[in-house]
mmCIF file of C-alpha atoms in Angstrom:
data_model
loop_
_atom_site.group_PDB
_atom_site.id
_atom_site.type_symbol
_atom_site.label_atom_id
_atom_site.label_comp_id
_atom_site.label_asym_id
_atom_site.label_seq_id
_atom_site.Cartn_x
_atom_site.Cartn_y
_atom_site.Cartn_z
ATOM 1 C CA UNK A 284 9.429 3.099 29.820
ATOM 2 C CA UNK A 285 8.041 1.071 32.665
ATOM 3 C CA UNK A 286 4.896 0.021 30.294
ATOM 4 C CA UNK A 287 7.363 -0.377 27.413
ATOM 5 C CA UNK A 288 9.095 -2.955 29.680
ATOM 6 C CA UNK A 289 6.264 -4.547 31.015
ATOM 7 C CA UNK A 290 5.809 -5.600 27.612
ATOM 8 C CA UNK A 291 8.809 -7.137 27.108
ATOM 9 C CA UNK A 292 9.262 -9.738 29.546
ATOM 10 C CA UNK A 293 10.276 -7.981 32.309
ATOM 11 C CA UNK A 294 7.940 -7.677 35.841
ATOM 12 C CA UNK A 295 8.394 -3.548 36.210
ATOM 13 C CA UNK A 296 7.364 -1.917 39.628
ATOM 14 C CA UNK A 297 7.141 1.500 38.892
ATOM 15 C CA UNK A 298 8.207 3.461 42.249
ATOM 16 C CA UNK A 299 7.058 6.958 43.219
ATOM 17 C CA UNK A 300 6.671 9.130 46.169
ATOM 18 C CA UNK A 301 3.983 10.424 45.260
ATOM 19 C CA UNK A 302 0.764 8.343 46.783
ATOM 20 C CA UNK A 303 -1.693 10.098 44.100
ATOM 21 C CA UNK A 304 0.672 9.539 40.679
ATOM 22 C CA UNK A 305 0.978 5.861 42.636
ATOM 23 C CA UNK A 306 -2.881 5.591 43.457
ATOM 24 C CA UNK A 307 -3.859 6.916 40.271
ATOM 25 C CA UNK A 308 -1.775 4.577 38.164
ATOM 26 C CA UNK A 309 -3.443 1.244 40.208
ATOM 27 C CA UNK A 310 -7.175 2.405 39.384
ATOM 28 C CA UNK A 311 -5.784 1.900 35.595
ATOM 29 C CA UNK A 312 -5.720 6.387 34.946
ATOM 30 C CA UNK A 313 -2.519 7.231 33.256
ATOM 31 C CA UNK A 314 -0.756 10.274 34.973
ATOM 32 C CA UNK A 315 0.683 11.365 32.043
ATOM 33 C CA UNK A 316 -0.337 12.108 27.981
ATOM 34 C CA UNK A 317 1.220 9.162 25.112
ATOM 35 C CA UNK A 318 -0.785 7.666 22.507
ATOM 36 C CA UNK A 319 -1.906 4.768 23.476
ATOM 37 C CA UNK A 320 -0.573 4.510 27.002
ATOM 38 C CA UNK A 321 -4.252 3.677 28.598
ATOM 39 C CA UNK A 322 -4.358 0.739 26.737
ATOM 40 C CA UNK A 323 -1.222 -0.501 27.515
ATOM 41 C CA UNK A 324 -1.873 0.665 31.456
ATOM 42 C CA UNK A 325 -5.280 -1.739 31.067
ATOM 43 C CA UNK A 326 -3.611 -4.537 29.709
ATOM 44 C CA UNK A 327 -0.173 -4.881 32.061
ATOM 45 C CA UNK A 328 -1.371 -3.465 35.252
ATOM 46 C CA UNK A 329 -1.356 -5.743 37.662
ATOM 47 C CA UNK A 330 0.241 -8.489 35.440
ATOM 48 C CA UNK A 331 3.334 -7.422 34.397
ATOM 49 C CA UNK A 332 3.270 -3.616 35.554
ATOM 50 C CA UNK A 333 2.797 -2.839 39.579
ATOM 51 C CA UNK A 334 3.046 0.632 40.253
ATOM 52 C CA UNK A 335 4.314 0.731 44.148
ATOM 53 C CA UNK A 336 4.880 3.155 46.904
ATOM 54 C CA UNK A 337 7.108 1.118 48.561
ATOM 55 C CA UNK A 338 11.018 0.622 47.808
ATOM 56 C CA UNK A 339 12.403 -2.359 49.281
ATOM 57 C CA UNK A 340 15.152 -5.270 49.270
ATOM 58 C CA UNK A 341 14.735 -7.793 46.739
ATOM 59 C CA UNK A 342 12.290 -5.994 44.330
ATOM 60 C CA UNK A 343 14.278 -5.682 41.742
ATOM 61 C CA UNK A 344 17.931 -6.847 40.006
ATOM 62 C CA UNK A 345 17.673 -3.771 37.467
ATOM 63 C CA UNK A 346 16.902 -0.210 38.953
ATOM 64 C CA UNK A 347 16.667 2.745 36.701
ATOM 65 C CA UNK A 348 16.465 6.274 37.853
ATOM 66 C CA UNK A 349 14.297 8.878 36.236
ATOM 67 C CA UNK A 350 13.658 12.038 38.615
ATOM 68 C CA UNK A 351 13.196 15.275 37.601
ATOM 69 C CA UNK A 352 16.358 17.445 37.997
ATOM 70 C CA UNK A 353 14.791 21.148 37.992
ATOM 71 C CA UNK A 354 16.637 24.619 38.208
ATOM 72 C CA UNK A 355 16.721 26.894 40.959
ATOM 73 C CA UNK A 356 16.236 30.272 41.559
ATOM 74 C CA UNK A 357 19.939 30.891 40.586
ATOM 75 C CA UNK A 358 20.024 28.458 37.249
ATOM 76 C CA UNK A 359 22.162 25.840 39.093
ATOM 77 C CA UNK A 360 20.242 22.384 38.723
ATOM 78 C CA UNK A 361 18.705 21.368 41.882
ATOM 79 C CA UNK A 362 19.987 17.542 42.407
ATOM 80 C CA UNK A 363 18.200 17.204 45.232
ATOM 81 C CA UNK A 364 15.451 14.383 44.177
ATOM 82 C CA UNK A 365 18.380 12.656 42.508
ATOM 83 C CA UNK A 366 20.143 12.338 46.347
ATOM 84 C CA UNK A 367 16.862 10.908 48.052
ATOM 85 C CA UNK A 368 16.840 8.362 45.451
ATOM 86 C CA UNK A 369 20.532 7.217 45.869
ATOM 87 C CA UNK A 370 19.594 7.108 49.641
ATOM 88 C CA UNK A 371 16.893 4.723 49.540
ATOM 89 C CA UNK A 372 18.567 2.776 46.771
ATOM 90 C CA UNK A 373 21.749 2.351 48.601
ATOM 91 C CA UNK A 374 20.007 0.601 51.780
ATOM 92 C CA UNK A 375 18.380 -1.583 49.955
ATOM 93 C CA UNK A 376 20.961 -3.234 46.573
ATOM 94 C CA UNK A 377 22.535 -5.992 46.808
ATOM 95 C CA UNK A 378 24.880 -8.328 44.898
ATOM 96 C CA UNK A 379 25.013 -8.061 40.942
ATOM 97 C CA UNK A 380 22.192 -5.340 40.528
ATOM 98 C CA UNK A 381 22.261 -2.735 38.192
ATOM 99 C CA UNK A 382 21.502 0.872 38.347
ATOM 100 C CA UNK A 383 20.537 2.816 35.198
ATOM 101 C CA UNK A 384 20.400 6.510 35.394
ATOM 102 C CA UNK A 385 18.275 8.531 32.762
ATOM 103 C CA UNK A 386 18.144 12.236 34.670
ATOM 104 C CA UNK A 387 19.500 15.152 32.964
ATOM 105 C CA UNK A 388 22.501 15.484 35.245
ATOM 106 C CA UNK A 389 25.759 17.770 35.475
ATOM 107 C CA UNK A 390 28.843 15.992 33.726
ATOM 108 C CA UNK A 391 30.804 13.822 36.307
ATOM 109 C CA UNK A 392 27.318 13.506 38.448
ATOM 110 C CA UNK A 393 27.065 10.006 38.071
ATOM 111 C CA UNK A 394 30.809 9.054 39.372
ATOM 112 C CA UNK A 395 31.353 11.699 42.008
ATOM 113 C CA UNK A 396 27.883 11.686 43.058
ATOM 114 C CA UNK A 397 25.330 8.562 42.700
ATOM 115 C CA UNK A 398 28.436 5.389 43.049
ATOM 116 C CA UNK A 399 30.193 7.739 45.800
ATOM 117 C CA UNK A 400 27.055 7.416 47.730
ATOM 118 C CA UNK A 401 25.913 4.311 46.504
ATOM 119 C CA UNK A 402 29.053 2.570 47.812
ATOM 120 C CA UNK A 403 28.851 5.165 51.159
ATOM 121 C CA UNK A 404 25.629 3.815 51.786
ATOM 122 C CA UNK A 405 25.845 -0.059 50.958
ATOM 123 C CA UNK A 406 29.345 -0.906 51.708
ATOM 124 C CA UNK A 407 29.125 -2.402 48.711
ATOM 125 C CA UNK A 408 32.117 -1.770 45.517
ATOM 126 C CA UNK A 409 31.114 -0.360 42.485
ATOM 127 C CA UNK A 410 31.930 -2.911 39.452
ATOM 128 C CA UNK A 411 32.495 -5.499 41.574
ATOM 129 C CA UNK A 412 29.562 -6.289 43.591
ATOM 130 C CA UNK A 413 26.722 -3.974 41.449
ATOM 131 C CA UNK A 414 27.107 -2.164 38.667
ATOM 132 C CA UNK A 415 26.363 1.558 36.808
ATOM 133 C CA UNK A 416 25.834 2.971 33.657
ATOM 134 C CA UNK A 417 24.314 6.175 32.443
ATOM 135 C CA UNK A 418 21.748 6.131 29.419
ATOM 136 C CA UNK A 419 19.961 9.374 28.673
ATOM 137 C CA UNK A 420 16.528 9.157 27.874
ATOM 138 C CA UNK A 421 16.191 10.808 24.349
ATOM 139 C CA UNK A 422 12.339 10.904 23.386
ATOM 140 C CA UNK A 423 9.796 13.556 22.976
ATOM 141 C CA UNK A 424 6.695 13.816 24.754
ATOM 142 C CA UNK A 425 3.400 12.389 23.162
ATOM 143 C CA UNK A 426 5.807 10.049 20.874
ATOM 144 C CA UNK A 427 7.742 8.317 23.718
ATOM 145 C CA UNK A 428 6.410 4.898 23.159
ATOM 146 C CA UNK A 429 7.326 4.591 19.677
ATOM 147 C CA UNK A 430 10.866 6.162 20.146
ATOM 148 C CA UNK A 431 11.618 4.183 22.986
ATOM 149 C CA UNK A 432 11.666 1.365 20.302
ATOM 150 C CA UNK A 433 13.313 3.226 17.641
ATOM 151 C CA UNK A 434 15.612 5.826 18.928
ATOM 152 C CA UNK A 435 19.323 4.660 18.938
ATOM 153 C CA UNK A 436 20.611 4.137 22.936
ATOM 154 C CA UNK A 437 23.521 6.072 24.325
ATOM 155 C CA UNK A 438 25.099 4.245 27.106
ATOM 156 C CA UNK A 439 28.369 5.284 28.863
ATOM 157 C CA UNK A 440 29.019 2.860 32.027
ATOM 158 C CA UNK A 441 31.000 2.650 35.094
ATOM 159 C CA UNK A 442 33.102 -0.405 33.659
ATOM 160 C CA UNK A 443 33.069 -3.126 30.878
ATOM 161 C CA UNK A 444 31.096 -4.825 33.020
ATOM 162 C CA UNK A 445 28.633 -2.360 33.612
ATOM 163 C CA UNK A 446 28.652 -1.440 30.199
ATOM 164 C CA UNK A 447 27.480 -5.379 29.063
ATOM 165 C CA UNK A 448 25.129 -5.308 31.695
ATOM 166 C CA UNK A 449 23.339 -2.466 30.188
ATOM 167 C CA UNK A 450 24.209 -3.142 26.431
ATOM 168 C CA UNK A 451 22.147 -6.484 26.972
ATOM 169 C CA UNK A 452 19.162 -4.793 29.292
ATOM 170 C CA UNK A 453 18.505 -2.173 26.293
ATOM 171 C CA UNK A 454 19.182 -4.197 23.449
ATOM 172 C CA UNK A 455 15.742 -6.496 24.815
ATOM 173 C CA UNK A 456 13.725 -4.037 23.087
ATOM 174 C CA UNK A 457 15.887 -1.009 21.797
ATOM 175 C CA UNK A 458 17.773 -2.194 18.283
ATOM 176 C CA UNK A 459 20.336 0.271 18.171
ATOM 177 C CA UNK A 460 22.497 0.422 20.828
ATOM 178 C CA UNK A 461 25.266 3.566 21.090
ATOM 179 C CA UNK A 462 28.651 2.957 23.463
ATOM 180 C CA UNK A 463 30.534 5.874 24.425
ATOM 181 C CA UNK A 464 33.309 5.727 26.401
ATOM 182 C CA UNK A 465 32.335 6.370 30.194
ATOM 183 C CA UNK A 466 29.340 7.664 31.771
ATOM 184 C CA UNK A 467 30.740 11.146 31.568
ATOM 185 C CA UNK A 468 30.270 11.371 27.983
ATOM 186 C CA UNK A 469 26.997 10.084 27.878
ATOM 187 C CA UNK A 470 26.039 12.864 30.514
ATOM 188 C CA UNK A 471 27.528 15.172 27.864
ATOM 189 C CA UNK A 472 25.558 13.749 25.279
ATOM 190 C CA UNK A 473 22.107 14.156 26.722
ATOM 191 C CA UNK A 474 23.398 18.119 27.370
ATOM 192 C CA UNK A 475 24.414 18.548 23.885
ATOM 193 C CA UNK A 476 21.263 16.899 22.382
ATOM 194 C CA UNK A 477 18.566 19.634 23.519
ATOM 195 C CA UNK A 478 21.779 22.568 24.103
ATOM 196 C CA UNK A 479 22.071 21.971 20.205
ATOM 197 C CA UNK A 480 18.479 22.284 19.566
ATOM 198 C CA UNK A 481 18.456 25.148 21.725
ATOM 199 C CA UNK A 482 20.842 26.814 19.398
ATOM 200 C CA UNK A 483 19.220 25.882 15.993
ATOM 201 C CA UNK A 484 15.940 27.228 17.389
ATOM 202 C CA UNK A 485 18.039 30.863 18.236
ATOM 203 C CA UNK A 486 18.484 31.346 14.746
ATOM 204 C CA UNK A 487 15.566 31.958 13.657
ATOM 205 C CA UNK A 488 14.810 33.594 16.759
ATOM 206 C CA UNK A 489 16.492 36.547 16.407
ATOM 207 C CA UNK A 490 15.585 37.636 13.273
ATOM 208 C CA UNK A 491 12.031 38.280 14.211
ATOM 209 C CA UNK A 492 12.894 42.100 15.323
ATOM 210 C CA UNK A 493 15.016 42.491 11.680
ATOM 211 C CA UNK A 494 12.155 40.804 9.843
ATOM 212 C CA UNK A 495 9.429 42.980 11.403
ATOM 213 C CA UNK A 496 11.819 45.996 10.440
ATOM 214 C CA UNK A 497 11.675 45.517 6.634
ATOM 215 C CA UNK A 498 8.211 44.008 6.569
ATOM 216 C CA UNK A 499 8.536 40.310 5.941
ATOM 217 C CA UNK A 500 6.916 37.745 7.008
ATOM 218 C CA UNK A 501 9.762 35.626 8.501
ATOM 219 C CA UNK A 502 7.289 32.744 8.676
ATOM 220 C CA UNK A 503 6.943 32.365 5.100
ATOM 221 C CA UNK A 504 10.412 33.570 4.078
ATOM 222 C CA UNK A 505 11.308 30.596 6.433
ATOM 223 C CA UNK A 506 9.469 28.185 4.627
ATOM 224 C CA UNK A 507 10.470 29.397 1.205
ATOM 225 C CA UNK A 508 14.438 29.101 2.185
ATOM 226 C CA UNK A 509 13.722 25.276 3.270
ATOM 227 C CA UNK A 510 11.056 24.113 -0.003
ATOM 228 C CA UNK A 511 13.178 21.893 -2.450
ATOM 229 C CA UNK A 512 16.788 22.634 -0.731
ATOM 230 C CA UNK A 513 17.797 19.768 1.113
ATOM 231 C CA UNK A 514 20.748 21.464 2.827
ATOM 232 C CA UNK A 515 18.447 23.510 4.840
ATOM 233 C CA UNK A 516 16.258 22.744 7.914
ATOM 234 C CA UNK A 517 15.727 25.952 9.942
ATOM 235 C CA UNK A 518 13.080 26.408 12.087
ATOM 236 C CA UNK A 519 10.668 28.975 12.407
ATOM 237 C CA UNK A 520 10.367 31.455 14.957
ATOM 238 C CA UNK A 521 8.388 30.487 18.031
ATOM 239 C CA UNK A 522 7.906 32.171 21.812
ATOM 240 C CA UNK A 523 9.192 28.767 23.102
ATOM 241 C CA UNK A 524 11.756 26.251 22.167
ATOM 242 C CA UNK A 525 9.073 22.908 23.221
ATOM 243 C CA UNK A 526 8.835 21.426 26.188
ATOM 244 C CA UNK A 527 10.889 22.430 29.739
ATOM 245 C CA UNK A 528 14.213 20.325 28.805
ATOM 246 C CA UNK A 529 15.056 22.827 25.968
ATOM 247 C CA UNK A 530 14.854 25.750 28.134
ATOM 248 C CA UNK A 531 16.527 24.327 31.380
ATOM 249 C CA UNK A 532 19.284 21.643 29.863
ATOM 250 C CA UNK A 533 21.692 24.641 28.679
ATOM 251 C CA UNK A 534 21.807 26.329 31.987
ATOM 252 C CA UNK A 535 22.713 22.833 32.854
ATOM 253 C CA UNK A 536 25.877 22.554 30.840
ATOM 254 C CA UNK A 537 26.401 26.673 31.529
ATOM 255 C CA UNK A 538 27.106 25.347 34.889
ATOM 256 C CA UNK A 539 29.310 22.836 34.277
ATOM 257 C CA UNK A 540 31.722 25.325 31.875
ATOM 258 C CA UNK A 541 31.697 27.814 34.846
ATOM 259 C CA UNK A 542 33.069 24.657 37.558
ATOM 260 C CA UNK A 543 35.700 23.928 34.549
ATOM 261 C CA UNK A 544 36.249 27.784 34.788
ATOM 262 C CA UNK A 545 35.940 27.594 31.202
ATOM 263 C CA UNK A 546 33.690 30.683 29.396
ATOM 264 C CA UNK A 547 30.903 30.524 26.913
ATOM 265 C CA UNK A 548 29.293 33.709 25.596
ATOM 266 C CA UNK A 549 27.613 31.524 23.205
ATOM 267 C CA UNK A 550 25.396 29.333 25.444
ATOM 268 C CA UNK A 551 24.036 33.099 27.501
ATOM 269 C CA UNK A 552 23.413 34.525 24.049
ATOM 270 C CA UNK A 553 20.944 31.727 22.846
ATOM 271 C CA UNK A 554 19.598 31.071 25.804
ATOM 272 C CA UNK A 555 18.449 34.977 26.342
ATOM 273 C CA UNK A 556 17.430 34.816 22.155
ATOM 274 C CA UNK A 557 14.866 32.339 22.841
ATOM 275 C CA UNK A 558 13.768 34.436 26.292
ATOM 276 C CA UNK A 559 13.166 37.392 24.549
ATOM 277 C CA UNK A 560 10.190 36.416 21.931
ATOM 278 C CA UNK A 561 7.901 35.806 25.167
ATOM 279 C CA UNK A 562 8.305 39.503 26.281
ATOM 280 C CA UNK A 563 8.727 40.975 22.773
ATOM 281 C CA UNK A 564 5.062 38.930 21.882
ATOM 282 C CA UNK A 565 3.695 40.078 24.976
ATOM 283 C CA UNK A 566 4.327 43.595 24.318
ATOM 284 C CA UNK A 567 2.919 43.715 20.873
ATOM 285 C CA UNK A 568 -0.329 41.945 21.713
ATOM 286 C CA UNK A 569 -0.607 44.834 25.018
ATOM 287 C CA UNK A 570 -0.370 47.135 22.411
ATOM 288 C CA UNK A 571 -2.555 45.384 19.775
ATOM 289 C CA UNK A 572 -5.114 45.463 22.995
ATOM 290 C CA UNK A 573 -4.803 48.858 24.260
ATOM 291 C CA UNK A 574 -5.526 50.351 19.999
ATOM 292 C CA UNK A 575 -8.881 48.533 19.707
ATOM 293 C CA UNK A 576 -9.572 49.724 23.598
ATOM 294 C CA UNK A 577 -9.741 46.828 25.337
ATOM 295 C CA UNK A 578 -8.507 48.048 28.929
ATOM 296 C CA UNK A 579 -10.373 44.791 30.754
ATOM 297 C CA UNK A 580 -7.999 42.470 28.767
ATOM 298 C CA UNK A 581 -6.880 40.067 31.666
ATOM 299 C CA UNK A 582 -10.770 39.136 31.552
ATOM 300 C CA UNK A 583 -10.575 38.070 27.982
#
């Protein structure tokens, strides 16, 4: 995003913690894999793109927010990187800045939590004297430059205000721009995206065990079901659903039905379909080991 930017008129510091992702990026060596990234790294850096460890007043008029939001031991997302940020950010905006979130958050996270704190912090009114909008970021790894440009934008903002604010930031490079009506929604929408995939994905998930039963190749039967029929589009089976946001988003939105003491048998039962083709694959290839003798497998 920060490269993406850099190329679009804008002077981007890109801010991290981390002095070796920060080091790294100013001897011109990407941190991260996207076609075509190190040449756009070579030609910005230093120029347009500054990669910084060091968050102060004044750098910017546009901050957006893109930390990790893991799970914990107990499934409940850990919001803790998103709470240091808000810190730091909150000594140091100022008058008319904006602050664009892009974390996978909780519903309600970016109202209750990030302007609370932001206006704790600053003394400074939300909508009045800076501004806040929430606009998920919606690309896949190894194609994020490309659909950075072409994927439509959700926003959902704090205010009208807010909301133009952003509307006009994205719509400098973006082309389709999405409103929804408050930042809540657009939290929703980023759970919903990879939640839905999540689902789709559980489908053909389960029917490995039934398919193995009967002696088809669910594979192929897969791909035979989808060839020439336009309504369908089901995946085939897999031991993982690509990528860690599939696997941790739904636990994401499981908590937030559980705070709404709301119930969803639905969202458990996909999310244990698409555990249990890591332990059922692991047990067959065991077994496919321990039949041709091969007792020293951990070596292989």
């Amino acid at each position: 995003l920060g490269l993406t930017l850099s190329e679009n008129s804008y002077v981007v510091y890109g801010y991290d913690i981390n002095k070796k992702t920060i080091n790294r990026l100013k001897n011109g060596d990407p941190t991260i894999y996207e076609e075509g990234i190190k040449k756009k790294l070579d030609y910005n850096l230093n120029r347009t793109f500054w990669p910084t460890n060091n968050l102060e007043k004044n750098l910017s008029s546009i901050y957006i927010v893109a930390v990790g939001t893991p799970l914990q031991s107990n499934k409940k997302p850990n919001l803790s990187y998103l709470k240091k940020v808000i810190k730091k950010l909150g000594k140091i905006i100022e008058n008319d800045d904006l602050i664009l979130l892009r974390s996978t958050i909780p519903v309600g996270t970016s109202k209750n939590l990030v302007v609370k704190e932001l206006e704790k912090i600053s003394g400074l009114k939300c909508g009045k004297n800076f501004f806040v909008a929430f606009a998920p970021e919606r690309t896949a790894e190894g194609r994020a430059l490309e659909e950075l440009k072409t994927n439509p934008q959700i926003i959902g903002a704090y205010d009208q205000k807010s909301l133009e604010m952003a509307t006009g930031f994205f719509n400098s490079f973006i082309k389709t721009i999405i409103q929804v009506e408050n930042m809540e929604a657009a939290e929703l929408c980023k759970l919903i995206d990879n939640t839905y995939r999540d689902h789709k994905f559980s489908f053909a998930n389960q029917l490995i065990p039934f398919a193995e039963k009967i002696g088809v190749n669910l594979v192929e039967l897969i791909r035979a079901v989808n060839t020439g029929y336009t309504r369908n589009d089901i995946p085939v089976p897999s031991p993982g659903v690509g990528g860690p946001c599939l696997s941790k988003d739904p636990y994401i939105l499981i908590d937030d039905y559980k705070k709404l003491r709301l119930k969803n048998k639905l969202l458990h039962e996909v999310r244990n379909t698409n555990i249990f083709p890591i332990e059922y694959l692991s047990k067959k290839i065991l077994s496919i080991l321990k039949k041709i003798n091969k007792k020293n497998w951990k070596n292989l």
